[in-house]
Amino acid sequence: MDSINMFMDSMPFSIDLSYMERVVILLCVGLCTFKITSLLIKRSNLVRHLKAFPGPPAHWFFGHALEMKRDGTEFDKSVAWGVRFPFAFPVWFGPFLSILNLHHPDYVKTLLSSTEPKDDIAYRFIKPWIGDGLLVSSGQKWFNHRRLLTPGFHYKILKPYVKTMADCSRLMLDKWEGYSQTNEFFEAFGPVSLMSLDNIMRCAFSNNSNCQNEGETNTYIKAVYELSDLVNMRVRVFPYHSDLIFYLSPHGFRFRRACRVTHRHTEEVIRKRKEELMEEAKPEQTQAKRNLDFLDILLCARDEDDNALSDEVIRAEVDTFMFEGHDTTASSISFLMYSLASHPQHQKICREEILQVLGDKETLEWDDLSKIPYTTMCIKESLRLYPAVPGISRKLTKTMTFIDGRSMPEGSYIGAGLYAHHRNSTIWENPKVFDPLRFLPENVSKRHPHAFLPFSAGPRNCIGQNFAMNEMKVVIAQMLRRYQLMADPARPPKVAARLVLCSLNGIYIKIKPLQPGATTSLSMKMP
């Protein structure tokens, strides 16, 4: 009692407080002191461990946040820092959080060869939406789910999807017919995103969403877009990193409401499919009526104890696949369109190659996907310049030592900046130039196996990468068969990171219908 009174008496003002009020104030002061001391110790330890990794000077409070402007130049800054600081450099987000940013294959290999879990910063913002699915789970749970879900991406499952992908892209291109008559530029990312979402819902869940016709008027589609926007905003607004502040805000209310909409939709899809499967004895019988899909795999899966997956687990994986398979592919296709529109000489070779493979057919078939090598190289070069997931981050559970002996301790945040990594001039000659021939087999064999990582690598690589590559091939083949693509020189993309790589000002192109029979043979040979 005396010590409390002495503390209160020492204050430069006089307040008549009860004993309990004085105790509460003292406890609050003590907790604040403890928290501040802990943060200062944390910063001191971070600074000490990062001394081995020189980096750009940071503001003591804002870190590098003031230099990472949201004007489409943030990645240019990262690439420039990579030139000055080889292998890795720290990026500070405020006074107490720093991520070691890797941008060299030898360093990135060390990170991606491990099974370290995703970080608990940005990824936790997605968790209320997609649950503890394959993207954010870790440890034995992640390993078990990865094993259970891998059969869903077997070529026998993927093969029938080619027709569905062609149908979805044809619907989008039919809607573009009006643009082809106007000679005007239009924003393409929006319709490509709807097409990608339509495709993932048809292929993975046999669900005809009609989203390309309804657009954002569909409540589920509207909720998906709203959740993406809100998670992006929460990453950017530092106070919203606090769960309490975010959930008490109007944006937090909208986020919870949109989550309820998506969860109800997913639960309804699962319920209906369960009813269908109850009427069928085996998955083989399901396949006789329709193609076996990702949801069938989930519902028929059994864990190590031969138990069916719970509804909660299935919903998490469905929502995860919807999120991962929609935005990333839309980003990749949009930047591929821009790349080919900006380089008509490569577009021409791709078109001639595709038309030769198609012959009298309107769309690519499964066996055709391996017969368009130049188009595949253009896809890979576009993914190099514009990786849909521009960065990957992990939180270490144990000390990680890199190839040159430098190390970071348990609890550290390590990131692979794939955008800068793919433009590292020590690995890629003229890294800003669009050159598909980088991916000729003889050139690939000369590079580090971890130089090109659009789908990550190691045990936690993208499980759906073959699905994504197939979709890009089918869509771009349909597109080049019908239209010539032209980029808007007045509106180049302002590249920025949201949940996926995007353009702040959209992706603007102009399309011109091809004249029948205008391109009938290969006039330009692939080198």
Short mmCIF file of C-alpha atoms in Angstrom, two decimals:
data_model
loop_
_atom_site.label_atom_id
_atom_site.label_comp_id
_atom_site.label_asym_id
_atom_site.label_seq_id
_atom_site.Cartn_x
_atom_site.Cartn_y
_atom_site.Cartn_z
CA MET A 1 0.00 0.00 0.00
CA ASP A 2 2.79 2.38 0.92
CA SER A 3 4.65 1.74 -2.35
CA ILE A 4 1.48 2.43 -4.37
CA ASN A 5 0.86 5.64 -2.45
CA MET A 6 4.47 6.70 -2.93
CA PHE A 7 4.17 6.11 -6.68
CA MET A 8 0.92 8.07 -6.91
CA ASP A 9 2.26 10.86 -4.70
CA SER A 10 5.27 11.21 -6.99
CA MET A 11 3.01 12.08 -9.94
CA PRO A 12 3.10 15.81 -10.88
CA PHE A 13 -0.65 16.19 -10.34
CA SER A 14 -3.08 15.27 -7.64
CA ILE A 15 -6.04 12.94 -8.25
CA ASP A 16 -8.31 11.52 -5.58
CA LEU A 17 -8.37 7.79 -6.38
CA SER A 18 -9.50 4.76 -4.44
CA TYR A 19 -7.05 1.97 -3.58
CA MET A 20 -8.36 -0.32 -6.33
CA GLU A 21 -8.13 2.42 -8.92
CA ARG A 22 -4.53 3.01 -7.90
CA VAL A 23 -3.79 -0.72 -8.21
CA VAL A 24 -5.31 -0.83 -11.70
CA ILE A 25 -3.28 2.18 -12.83
CA LEU A 26 -0.10 0.69 -11.44
CA LEU A 27 -0.79 -2.63 -13.19
CA CYS A 28 -1.42 -0.84 -16.48
CA VAL A 29 1.81 1.11 -16.14
CA GLY A 30 3.64 -2.12 -15.30
CA LEU A 31 2.18 -3.97 -18.29
CA CYS A 32 3.01 -1.10 -20.65
CA THR A 33 6.56 -0.96 -19.30
CA PHE A 34 6.91 -4.72 -19.73
CA LYS A 35 5.56 -4.60 -23.28
CA ILE A 36 7.80 -1.72 -24.31
CA THR A 37 10.81 -3.39 -22.74
CA SER A 38 10.02 -6.66 -24.56
CA LEU A 39 9.72 -4.85 -27.88
CA LEU A 40 12.99 -3.00 -27.33
CA ILE A 41 14.75 -6.28 -26.49
CA LYS A 42 13.19 -7.85 -29.60
CA ARG A 43 14.47 -4.98 -31.76
CA SER A 44 17.91 -5.19 -30.20
CA ASN A 45 18.10 -8.92 -30.96
CA LEU A 46 16.88 -8.36 -34.51
CA VAL A 47 19.46 -5.67 -35.16
CA ARG A 48 22.18 -7.93 -33.76
CA HIS A 49 21.25 -10.92 -35.92
CA LEU A 50 20.82 -8.81 -39.05
CA LYS A 51 24.27 -7.20 -38.78
CA ALA A 52 25.55 -9.99 -41.01
CA PHE A 53 23.08 -8.90 -43.72
CA PRO A 54 23.69 -5.31 -44.89
CA GLY A 55 20.68 -3.55 -46.32
CA PRO A 56 19.27 -0.16 -47.27
CA PRO A 57 19.13 2.38 -44.40
CA ALA A 58 15.80 2.36 -42.59
CA HIS A 59 13.92 5.02 -40.62
CA TRP A 60 14.02 4.19 -36.89
CA PHE A 61 10.21 4.16 -36.63
CA PHE A 62 8.75 3.66 -40.11
CA GLY A 63 11.44 1.31 -41.36
CA HIS A 64 11.29 1.11 -45.16
CA ALA A 65 7.53 1.73 -45.33
CA LEU A 66 7.95 5.31 -46.56
CA GLU A 67 10.13 4.14 -49.45
CA MET A 68 7.71 1.42 -50.58
CA LYS A 69 5.29 3.80 -52.26
CA ARG A 70 1.97 2.45 -53.54
CA ASP A 71 2.43 3.97 -56.98
CA GLY A 72 3.56 0.98 -59.01
CA THR A 73 7.28 1.48 -58.29
CA GLU A 74 7.64 -0.58 -55.10
CA PHE A 75 9.04 -3.59 -56.95
CA ASP A 76 11.53 -1.43 -58.82
CA LYS A 77 12.89 -0.39 -55.44
CA SER A 78 13.23 -4.02 -54.39
CA VAL A 79 15.08 -4.91 -57.61
CA ALA A 80 17.43 -1.93 -57.14
CA TRP A 81 18.18 -2.97 -53.55
CA GLY A 82 18.93 -6.47 -54.81
CA VAL A 83 21.65 -5.07 -57.08
CA ARG A 84 23.27 -3.25 -54.15
CA PHE A 85 22.94 -6.08 -51.64
CA PRO A 86 23.63 -9.52 -53.16
CA PHE A 87 21.87 -12.66 -51.93
CA ALA A 88 19.68 -11.08 -49.22
CA PHE A 89 18.83 -7.86 -47.39
CA PRO A 90 16.50 -6.96 -44.49
CA VAL A 91 13.31 -4.98 -45.03
CA TRP A 92 11.88 -3.25 -41.95
CA PHE A 93 8.13 -2.80 -41.45
CA GLY A 94 8.10 -0.38 -38.53
CA PRO A 95 10.55 -0.47 -35.60
CA PHE A 96 10.00 -4.07 -34.47
CA LEU A 97 9.36 -6.21 -37.53
CA SER A 98 11.95 -7.10 -40.14
CA ILE A 99 11.89 -9.73 -42.89
CA LEU A 100 15.11 -10.99 -44.45
CA ASN A 101 14.40 -10.77 -48.18
CA LEU A 102 16.17 -13.42 -50.30
CA HIS A 103 16.73 -12.93 -54.03
CA HIS A 104 19.39 -15.43 -55.05
CA PRO A 105 18.83 -19.11 -55.97
CA ASP A 106 21.39 -20.46 -53.48
CA TYR A 107 19.66 -18.68 -50.62
CA VAL A 108 16.12 -19.33 -51.82
CA LYS A 109 16.91 -23.05 -52.17
CA THR A 110 17.79 -23.24 -48.47
CA LEU A 111 14.45 -21.72 -47.52
CA LEU A 112 12.21 -23.64 -49.92
CA SER A 113 13.89 -26.98 -49.30
CA SER A 114 12.72 -26.76 -45.70
CA THR A 115 9.22 -27.43 -44.36
CA GLU A 116 9.11 -24.23 -42.32
CA PRO A 117 5.54 -22.91 -41.89
CA LYS A 118 4.08 -19.82 -43.52
CA ASP A 119 4.49 -16.62 -41.55
CA ASP A 120 1.88 -15.61 -38.98
CA ILE A 121 1.48 -12.05 -40.27
CA ALA A 122 -0.28 -11.71 -43.64
CA TYR A 123 -1.36 -15.35 -43.86
CA ARG A 124 -3.34 -15.14 -40.62
CA PHE A 125 -5.50 -12.40 -42.16
CA ILE A 126 -6.75 -14.94 -44.71
CA LYS A 127 -7.37 -17.69 -42.18
CA PRO A 128 -10.89 -16.63 -41.06
CA TRP A 129 -11.92 -16.90 -44.72
CA ILE A 130 -10.17 -20.06 -45.94
CA GLY A 131 -9.67 -21.82 -42.60
CA ASP A 132 -6.70 -24.02 -41.79
CA GLY A 133 -6.38 -25.40 -45.31
CA LEU A 134 -3.35 -26.47 -47.29
CA LEU A 135 -2.11 -22.91 -47.82
CA VAL A 136 -1.72 -21.98 -44.14
CA SER A 137 -1.59 -25.29 -42.24
CA SER A 138 1.73 -26.70 -41.06
CA GLY A 139 3.39 -29.74 -39.54
CA GLN A 140 1.75 -33.15 -39.66
CA LYS A 141 -1.65 -31.69 -40.54
CA TRP A 142 -0.23 -30.06 -43.67
CA PHE A 143 1.62 -33.26 -44.61
CA ASN A 144 -1.51 -35.42 -44.23
CA HIS A 145 -3.69 -33.03 -46.23
CA ARG A 146 -1.09 -32.71 -48.98
CA ARG A 147 -1.02 -36.48 -49.30
CA LEU A 148 -4.82 -36.71 -49.41
CA LEU A 149 -5.22 -33.93 -51.98
CA THR A 150 -2.45 -34.92 -54.41
CA PRO A 151 -4.69 -37.47 -56.27
CA GLY A 152 -6.99 -34.56 -57.16
CA PHE A 153 -4.31 -33.27 -59.53
CA HIS A 154 -3.52 -36.54 -61.29
CA TYR A 155 -3.54 -36.22 -65.07
CA LYS A 156 -6.63 -38.47 -65.30
CA ILE A 157 -8.50 -35.88 -63.21
CA LEU A 158 -7.05 -32.90 -65.09
CA LYS A 159 -7.60 -34.29 -68.60
CA PRO A 160 -11.40 -33.69 -68.84
CA TYR A 161 -10.93 -30.13 -67.54
CA VAL A 162 -9.47 -29.01 -70.87
CA LYS A 163 -12.91 -28.89 -72.49
CA THR A 164 -14.34 -26.96 -69.52
CA MET A 165 -11.48 -24.46 -69.70
CA ALA A 166 -12.16 -23.98 -73.41
CA ASP A 167 -15.89 -23.44 -72.78
CA CYS A 168 -15.20 -20.81 -70.09
CA SER A 169 -12.68 -18.91 -72.22
CA ARG A 170 -14.98 -19.07 -75.26
CA LEU A 171 -17.77 -17.46 -73.23
CA MET A 172 -15.45 -14.61 -72.24
CA LEU A 173 -14.18 -14.11 -75.79
CA ASP A 174 -17.72 -14.08 -77.17
CA LYS A 175 -18.45 -11.19 -74.82
CA TRP A 176 -15.37 -9.42 -76.17
CA GLU A 177 -16.72 -9.47 -79.71
CA GLY A 178 -18.12 -5.98 -79.22
CA TYR A 179 -14.70 -4.64 -78.21
CA SER A 180 -13.19 -6.03 -81.40
CA GLN A 181 -15.44 -3.73 -83.45
CA THR A 182 -14.75 -0.50 -81.52
CA ASN A 183 -10.98 -0.12 -82.00
CA GLU A 184 -10.81 1.02 -78.37
CA PHE A 185 -8.72 -0.19 -75.43
CA PHE A 186 -10.53 -1.91 -72.55
CA GLU A 187 -9.63 -3.20 -69.11
CA ALA A 188 -9.12 -6.96 -69.29
CA PHE A 189 -8.25 -8.10 -65.77
CA GLY A 190 -11.88 -7.89 -64.56
CA PRO A 191 -13.40 -10.24 -67.17
CA VAL A 192 -10.37 -12.56 -67.00
CA SER A 193 -10.85 -12.82 -63.25
CA LEU A 194 -14.52 -13.76 -63.68
CA MET A 195 -13.58 -16.31 -66.34
CA SER A 196 -10.96 -17.84 -64.04
CA LEU A 197 -13.45 -18.04 -61.17
CA ASP A 198 -16.05 -19.60 -63.47
CA ASN A 199 -13.49 -22.16 -64.59
CA ILE A 200 -12.37 -23.16 -61.09
CA MET A 201 -15.98 -23.59 -59.94
CA ARG A 202 -16.87 -25.74 -62.95
CA CYS A 203 -13.71 -27.86 -62.93
CA ALA A 204 -13.14 -28.38 -59.23
CA PHE A 205 -16.72 -28.44 -57.97
CA SER A 206 -18.88 -29.14 -61.05
CA ASN A 207 -20.73 -25.97 -60.13
CA ASN A 208 -22.07 -23.82 -62.96
CA SER A 209 -21.91 -20.44 -61.21
CA ASN A 210 -22.98 -18.35 -64.23
CA CYS A 211 -20.64 -15.73 -62.78
CA GLN A 212 -19.50 -14.46 -66.19
CA ASN A 213 -23.06 -13.45 -66.95
CA GLU A 214 -24.08 -12.30 -63.47
CA GLY A 215 -20.75 -10.63 -62.66
CA GLU A 216 -20.54 -9.11 -59.21
CA THR A 217 -24.33 -9.12 -58.81
CA ASN A 218 -24.04 -12.74 -57.64
CA THR A 219 -23.84 -12.64 -53.82
CA TYR A 220 -21.12 -15.28 -53.61
CA ILE A 221 -18.98 -13.68 -56.33
CA LYS A 222 -19.44 -10.29 -54.68
CA ALA A 223 -18.34 -11.74 -51.33
CA VAL A 224 -15.21 -13.34 -52.85
CA TYR A 225 -14.13 -10.03 -54.39
CA GLU A 226 -14.94 -8.12 -51.21
CA LEU A 227 -12.86 -10.52 -49.10
CA SER A 228 -9.89 -10.18 -51.46
CA ASP A 229 -10.10 -6.38 -51.26
CA LEU A 230 -10.45 -6.36 -47.47
CA VAL A 231 -7.51 -8.69 -46.90
CA ASN A 232 -5.40 -6.55 -49.23
CA MET A 233 -6.41 -3.43 -47.33
CA ARG A 234 -5.69 -5.03 -43.95
CA VAL A 235 -2.16 -5.91 -45.03
CA ARG A 236 -1.56 -2.28 -46.05
CA VAL A 237 -3.15 -0.56 -43.01
CA PHE A 238 -0.86 -1.19 -40.04
CA PRO A 239 -3.46 -0.55 -37.23
CA TYR A 240 -5.64 -3.24 -38.83
CA HIS A 241 -2.93 -5.79 -38.04
CA SER A 242 -4.53 -5.79 -34.59
CA ASP A 243 -7.44 -8.24 -34.54
CA LEU A 244 -9.26 -6.10 -31.97
CA ILE A 245 -9.04 -2.89 -33.98
CA PHE A 246 -9.93 -4.58 -37.26
CA TYR A 247 -12.92 -6.54 -35.98
CA LEU A 248 -14.35 -3.48 -34.23
CA SER A 249 -14.05 -1.43 -37.43
CA PRO A 250 -16.66 -1.18 -40.22
CA HIS A 251 -14.24 -3.07 -42.47
CA GLY A 252 -14.07 -5.89 -39.92
CA PHE A 253 -17.87 -6.09 -39.92
CA ARG A 254 -17.91 -6.33 -43.72
CA PHE A 255 -15.21 -9.00 -43.60
CA ARG A 256 -17.17 -11.20 -41.18
CA ARG A 257 -20.36 -10.75 -43.20
CA ALA A 258 -18.61 -11.73 -46.46
CA CYS A 259 -17.03 -14.75 -44.73
CA ARG A 260 -20.49 -15.94 -43.68
CA VAL A 261 -21.73 -15.64 -47.28
CA THR A 262 -18.83 -17.67 -48.72
CA HIS A 263 -19.00 -20.28 -45.96
CA ARG A 264 -22.76 -20.77 -46.45
CA HIS A 265 -22.24 -21.15 -50.19
CA THR A 266 -19.44 -23.70 -49.72
CA GLU A 267 -21.44 -25.63 -47.15
CA GLU A 268 -24.40 -25.79 -49.53
CA VAL A 269 -22.21 -27.07 -52.39
CA ILE A 270 -20.76 -29.75 -50.07
CA ARG A 271 -24.20 -30.75 -48.78
CA LYS A 272 -25.62 -31.21 -52.27
CA ARG A 273 -22.62 -33.25 -53.41
CA LYS A 274 -22.90 -35.50 -50.36
CA GLU A 275 -26.50 -36.20 -51.25
CA GLU A 276 -25.46 -37.11 -54.79
CA LEU A 277 -22.70 -39.42 -53.58
CA MET A 278 -25.05 -41.18 -51.17
CA GLU A 279 -27.00 -42.33 -54.21
CA GLU A 280 -23.90 -43.69 -55.85
CA ALA A 281 -21.97 -46.66 -54.56
CA LYS A 282 -18.44 -45.75 -55.69
CA PRO A 283 -16.52 -42.84 -57.20
CA GLU A 284 -16.16 -44.90 -60.42
CA GLN A 285 -19.91 -44.75 -60.82
CA THR A 286 -19.75 -41.01 -60.28
CA GLN A 287 -17.27 -40.77 -63.11
CA ALA A 288 -19.61 -42.61 -65.44
CA LYS A 289 -22.15 -39.83 -65.00
CA ARG A 290 -19.80 -36.87 -64.80
CA ASN A 291 -16.10 -36.22 -64.40
CA LEU A 292 -14.58 -36.97 -61.02
CA ASP A 293 -13.59 -33.61 -59.52
CA PHE A 294 -11.67 -32.09 -56.64
CA LEU A 295 -14.71 -32.11 -54.34
CA ASP A 296 -15.30 -35.82 -54.99
CA ILE A 297 -11.68 -36.50 -53.98
CA LEU A 298 -12.21 -34.60 -50.72
CA LEU A 299 -15.47 -36.31 -49.86
CA CYS A 300 -14.08 -39.77 -50.58
CA ALA A 301 -10.74 -39.18 -48.84
CA ARG A 302 -9.85 -41.00 -45.62
CA ASP A 303 -7.29 -39.94 -43.02
CA GLU A 304 -4.65 -42.19 -41.45
CA ASP A 305 -7.32 -43.65 -39.12
CA ASP A 306 -9.63 -44.38 -42.09
CA ASN A 307 -12.01 -41.62 -41.03
CA ALA A 308 -13.74 -39.32 -43.50
CA LEU A 309 -12.71 -35.66 -43.43
CA SER A 310 -14.93 -33.42 -41.32
CA ASP A 311 -17.17 -30.82 -42.96
CA GLU A 312 -14.98 -28.09 -41.47
CA VAL A 313 -11.82 -29.54 -43.02
CA ILE A 314 -13.52 -30.01 -46.41
CA ARG A 315 -14.86 -26.46 -46.36
CA ALA A 316 -11.40 -25.11 -45.56
CA GLU A 317 -9.83 -26.95 -48.49
CA VAL A 318 -12.62 -25.92 -50.87
CA ASP A 319 -12.29 -22.25 -49.87
CA THR A 320 -8.50 -22.50 -50.10
CA PHE A 321 -8.62 -23.97 -53.60
CA MET A 322 -11.14 -21.32 -54.66
CA PHE A 323 -8.85 -18.56 -53.40
CA GLU A 324 -5.55 -19.98 -54.68
CA GLY A 325 -6.85 -21.21 -58.03
CA HIS A 326 -8.76 -18.09 -58.98
CA ASP A 327 -6.77 -14.90 -58.31
CA THR A 328 -3.37 -16.35 -59.17
CA THR A 329 -4.45 -17.72 -62.55
CA ALA A 330 -6.31 -14.51 -63.40
CA SER A 331 -3.15 -12.52 -62.68
CA SER A 332 -0.99 -14.87 -64.76
CA ILE A 333 -3.33 -14.83 -67.78
CA SER A 334 -3.75 -11.05 -67.67
CA PHE A 335 -0.01 -10.35 -67.64
CA LEU A 336 0.51 -13.00 -70.34
CA MET A 337 -1.97 -11.14 -72.53
CA TYR A 338 -0.13 -7.89 -71.86
CA SER A 339 3.26 -9.48 -72.60
CA LEU A 340 2.14 -10.85 -75.97
CA ALA A 341 0.25 -7.66 -76.82
CA SER A 342 3.46 -5.70 -76.15
CA HIS A 343 5.60 -8.04 -78.27
CA PRO A 344 3.73 -8.71 -81.53
CA GLN A 345 6.64 -10.67 -83.02
CA HIS A 346 6.33 -13.32 -80.31
CA GLN A 347 2.54 -13.19 -80.46
CA LYS A 348 2.74 -13.97 -84.18
CA ILE A 349 4.93 -17.05 -83.66
CA CYS A 350 2.60 -18.31 -80.92
CA ARG A 351 -0.45 -17.83 -83.11
CA GLU A 352 1.08 -19.68 -86.05
CA GLU A 353 2.20 -22.52 -83.81
CA ILE A 354 -1.27 -22.79 -82.25
CA LEU A 355 -3.09 -22.69 -85.60
CA GLN A 356 -0.85 -25.42 -86.96
CA VAL A 357 -1.64 -27.66 -83.98
CA LEU A 358 -5.36 -26.87 -84.08
CA GLY A 359 -5.87 -27.58 -87.75
CA ASP A 360 -9.64 -27.75 -88.23
CA LYS A 361 -10.33 -27.90 -84.47
CA GLU A 362 -11.64 -24.91 -82.52
CA THR A 363 -9.90 -25.69 -79.23
CA LEU A 364 -6.85 -27.48 -77.92
CA GLU A 365 -7.28 -31.00 -76.66
CA TRP A 366 -5.32 -32.75 -73.91
CA ASP A 367 -2.71 -34.22 -76.27
CA ASP A 368 -2.18 -30.81 -77.89
CA LEU A 369 -0.95 -29.15 -74.70
CA SER A 370 2.54 -30.58 -75.16
CA LYS A 371 2.72 -29.59 -78.83
CA ILE A 372 3.06 -25.82 -78.43
CA PRO A 373 6.64 -25.36 -77.11
CA TYR A 374 7.10 -21.74 -78.19
CA THR A 375 3.81 -20.70 -76.59
CA THR A 376 4.86 -22.54 -73.44
CA MET A 377 8.15 -20.64 -73.40
CA CYS A 378 6.26 -17.35 -73.74
CA ILE A 379 4.04 -18.34 -70.81
CA LYS A 380 7.10 -19.10 -68.69
CA GLU A 381 8.80 -15.84 -69.66
CA SER A 382 5.68 -13.92 -68.70
CA LEU A 383 5.61 -15.77 -65.36
CA ARG A 384 9.26 -14.85 -64.85
CA LEU A 385 8.60 -11.15 -65.35
CA TYR A 386 5.22 -11.15 -63.61
CA PRO A 387 5.00 -13.97 -61.03
CA ALA A 388 1.42 -14.17 -59.76
CA VAL A 389 2.71 -14.69 -56.22
CA PRO A 390 5.53 -12.10 -56.04
CA GLY A 391 6.77 -13.15 -52.61
CA ILE A 392 6.82 -16.09 -50.20
CA SER A 393 7.51 -15.83 -46.47
CA ARG A 394 8.19 -18.26 -43.65
CA LYS A 395 8.65 -18.07 -39.89
CA LEU A 396 11.59 -20.15 -38.72
CA THR A 397 11.05 -22.82 -36.07
CA LYS A 398 14.79 -23.45 -35.86
CA THR A 399 18.04 -21.77 -36.87
CA MET A 400 18.55 -21.60 -40.63
CA THR A 401 22.11 -21.48 -42.00
CA PHE A 402 22.71 -20.39 -45.57
CA ILE A 403 25.30 -21.55 -48.08
CA ASP A 404 27.87 -18.90 -47.09
CA GLY A 405 27.62 -19.66 -43.36
CA ARG A 406 25.42 -16.73 -42.36
CA SER A 407 22.37 -17.71 -40.34
CA MET A 408 19.13 -16.49 -38.77
CA PRO A 409 17.68 -17.80 -35.49
CA GLU A 410 14.37 -19.42 -34.58
CA GLY A 411 11.46 -16.98 -34.76
CA SER A 412 12.93 -14.98 -37.64
CA TYR A 413 10.85 -14.04 -40.68
CA ILE A 414 12.45 -15.02 -44.00
CA GLY A 415 10.98 -14.12 -47.37
CA ALA A 416 11.76 -14.97 -50.99
CA GLY A 417 11.14 -11.90 -53.13
CA LEU A 418 10.32 -13.72 -56.37
CA TYR A 419 9.78 -10.56 -58.42
CA ALA A 420 13.34 -9.37 -57.68
CA HIS A 421 14.62 -12.95 -57.79
CA HIS A 422 13.36 -13.36 -61.37
CA ARG A 423 15.05 -10.07 -62.34
CA ASN A 424 18.39 -10.77 -60.68
CA SER A 425 20.96 -9.64 -63.25
CA THR A 426 23.56 -12.11 -61.94
CA ILE A 427 21.24 -14.96 -62.97
CA TRP A 428 19.31 -13.53 -65.92
CA GLU A 429 20.98 -11.67 -68.79
CA ASN A 430 19.07 -8.47 -69.65
CA PRO A 431 16.44 -9.38 -67.04
CA LYS A 432 13.91 -6.72 -68.08
CA VAL A 433 13.76 -7.97 -71.68
CA PHE A 434 10.95 -10.33 -72.71
CA ASP A 435 12.91 -13.23 -74.23
CA PRO A 436 11.12 -16.61 -74.39
CA LEU A 437 14.28 -18.32 -75.70
CA ARG A 438 15.60 -18.28 -72.14
CA PHE A 439 13.47 -21.40 -71.73
CA LEU A 440 14.96 -23.44 -74.54
CA PRO A 441 16.12 -26.72 -72.95
CA GLU A 442 19.79 -25.95 -73.56
CA ASN A 443 19.45 -22.58 -71.79
CA VAL A 444 17.46 -23.99 -68.88
CA SER A 445 20.12 -26.63 -68.26
CA LYS A 446 22.73 -23.91 -67.69
CA ARG A 447 20.76 -22.18 -64.93
CA HIS A 448 20.39 -22.90 -61.25
CA PRO A 449 17.33 -25.16 -60.71
CA HIS A 450 15.95 -22.57 -58.28
CA ALA A 451 16.34 -19.62 -60.66
CA PHE A 452 12.73 -19.83 -61.94
CA LEU A 453 10.09 -20.25 -59.24
CA PRO A 454 6.63 -19.09 -60.37
CA PHE A 455 5.04 -21.98 -58.46
CA SER A 456 7.54 -22.02 -55.59
CA ALA A 457 9.61 -25.20 -55.06
CA GLY A 458 10.37 -27.86 -52.51
CA PRO A 459 7.83 -29.73 -50.38
CA ARG A 460 5.44 -26.75 -50.21
CA ASN A 461 5.36 -26.02 -53.94
CA CYS A 462 2.07 -25.20 -55.66
CA ILE A 463 -0.05 -28.35 -55.82
CA GLY A 464 -2.12 -26.91 -58.68
CA GLN A 465 0.66 -25.78 -61.01
CA ASN A 466 -0.24 -28.22 -63.81
CA PHE A 467 -3.87 -27.09 -63.61
CA ALA A 468 -2.75 -23.46 -63.91
CA MET A 469 -0.38 -24.09 -66.83
CA ASN A 470 -3.08 -26.04 -68.70
CA GLU A 471 -5.57 -23.23 -68.22
CA MET A 472 -3.13 -20.61 -69.47
CA LYS A 473 -2.39 -22.66 -72.60
CA VAL A 474 -6.05 -23.28 -73.38
CA VAL A 475 -7.10 -19.66 -72.82
CA ILE A 476 -4.27 -18.04 -74.78
CA ALA A 477 -4.79 -20.51 -77.65
CA GLN A 478 -8.47 -19.57 -77.86
CA MET A 479 -7.57 -15.90 -77.68
CA LEU A 480 -4.86 -15.90 -80.36
CA ARG A 481 -6.99 -18.03 -82.67
CA ARG A 482 -9.63 -15.28 -82.76
CA TYR A 483 -7.93 -11.96 -82.04
CA GLN A 484 -4.79 -9.92 -82.44
CA LEU A 485 -3.80 -8.35 -79.10
CA MET A 486 -2.45 -4.80 -78.84
CA ALA A 487 -1.20 -3.06 -75.68
CA ASP A 488 -2.08 0.51 -74.73
CA PRO A 489 1.22 2.45 -74.80
CA ALA A 490 -0.37 5.25 -72.77
CA ARG A 491 -1.31 2.94 -69.87
CA PRO A 492 1.45 0.44 -69.05
CA PRO A 493 0.64 -1.61 -65.94
CA LYS A 494 1.63 -0.13 -62.58
CA VAL A 495 2.69 -3.37 -60.97
CA ALA A 496 1.93 -3.82 -57.28
CA ALA A 497 1.53 -6.57 -54.71
CA ARG A 498 -1.86 -7.29 -53.25
CA LEU A 499 -2.78 -10.88 -52.45
CA VAL A 500 -1.41 -11.56 -55.92
CA LEU A 501 0.50 -9.48 -58.43
CA CYS A 502 -1.79 -6.90 -60.00
CA SER A 503 -1.79 -3.62 -61.86
CA LEU A 504 -2.97 -0.54 -59.96
CA ASN A 505 -4.33 0.98 -63.18
CA GLY A 506 -5.63 -2.25 -64.72
CA ILE A 507 -4.49 -4.21 -67.79
CA TYR A 508 -5.58 -2.38 -70.93
CA ILE A 509 -5.53 -4.03 -74.36
CA LYS A 510 -7.19 -3.64 -77.73
CA ILE A 511 -8.29 -6.61 -79.84
CA LYS A 512 -8.68 -6.93 -83.58
CA PRO A 513 -10.45 -9.90 -85.19
CA LEU A 514 -8.30 -12.06 -87.43
CA GLN A 515 -9.20 -12.34 -91.06
CA PRO A 516 -10.28 -15.89 -91.98
CA GLY A 517 -7.39 -17.78 -93.51
CA ALA A 518 -4.97 -14.90 -92.87
CA THR A 519 -2.53 -17.17 -91.08
CA THR A 520 -2.41 -20.64 -92.48
CA SER A 521 1.19 -21.70 -92.21
CA LEU A 522 4.29 -21.13 -90.18
CA SER A 523 6.11 -18.25 -91.80
CA MET A 524 8.40 -17.84 -88.80
CA LYS A 525 10.19 -20.87 -87.47
CA MET A 526 10.96 -21.42 -83.83
CA PRO A 527 14.71 -21.17 -83.29
#
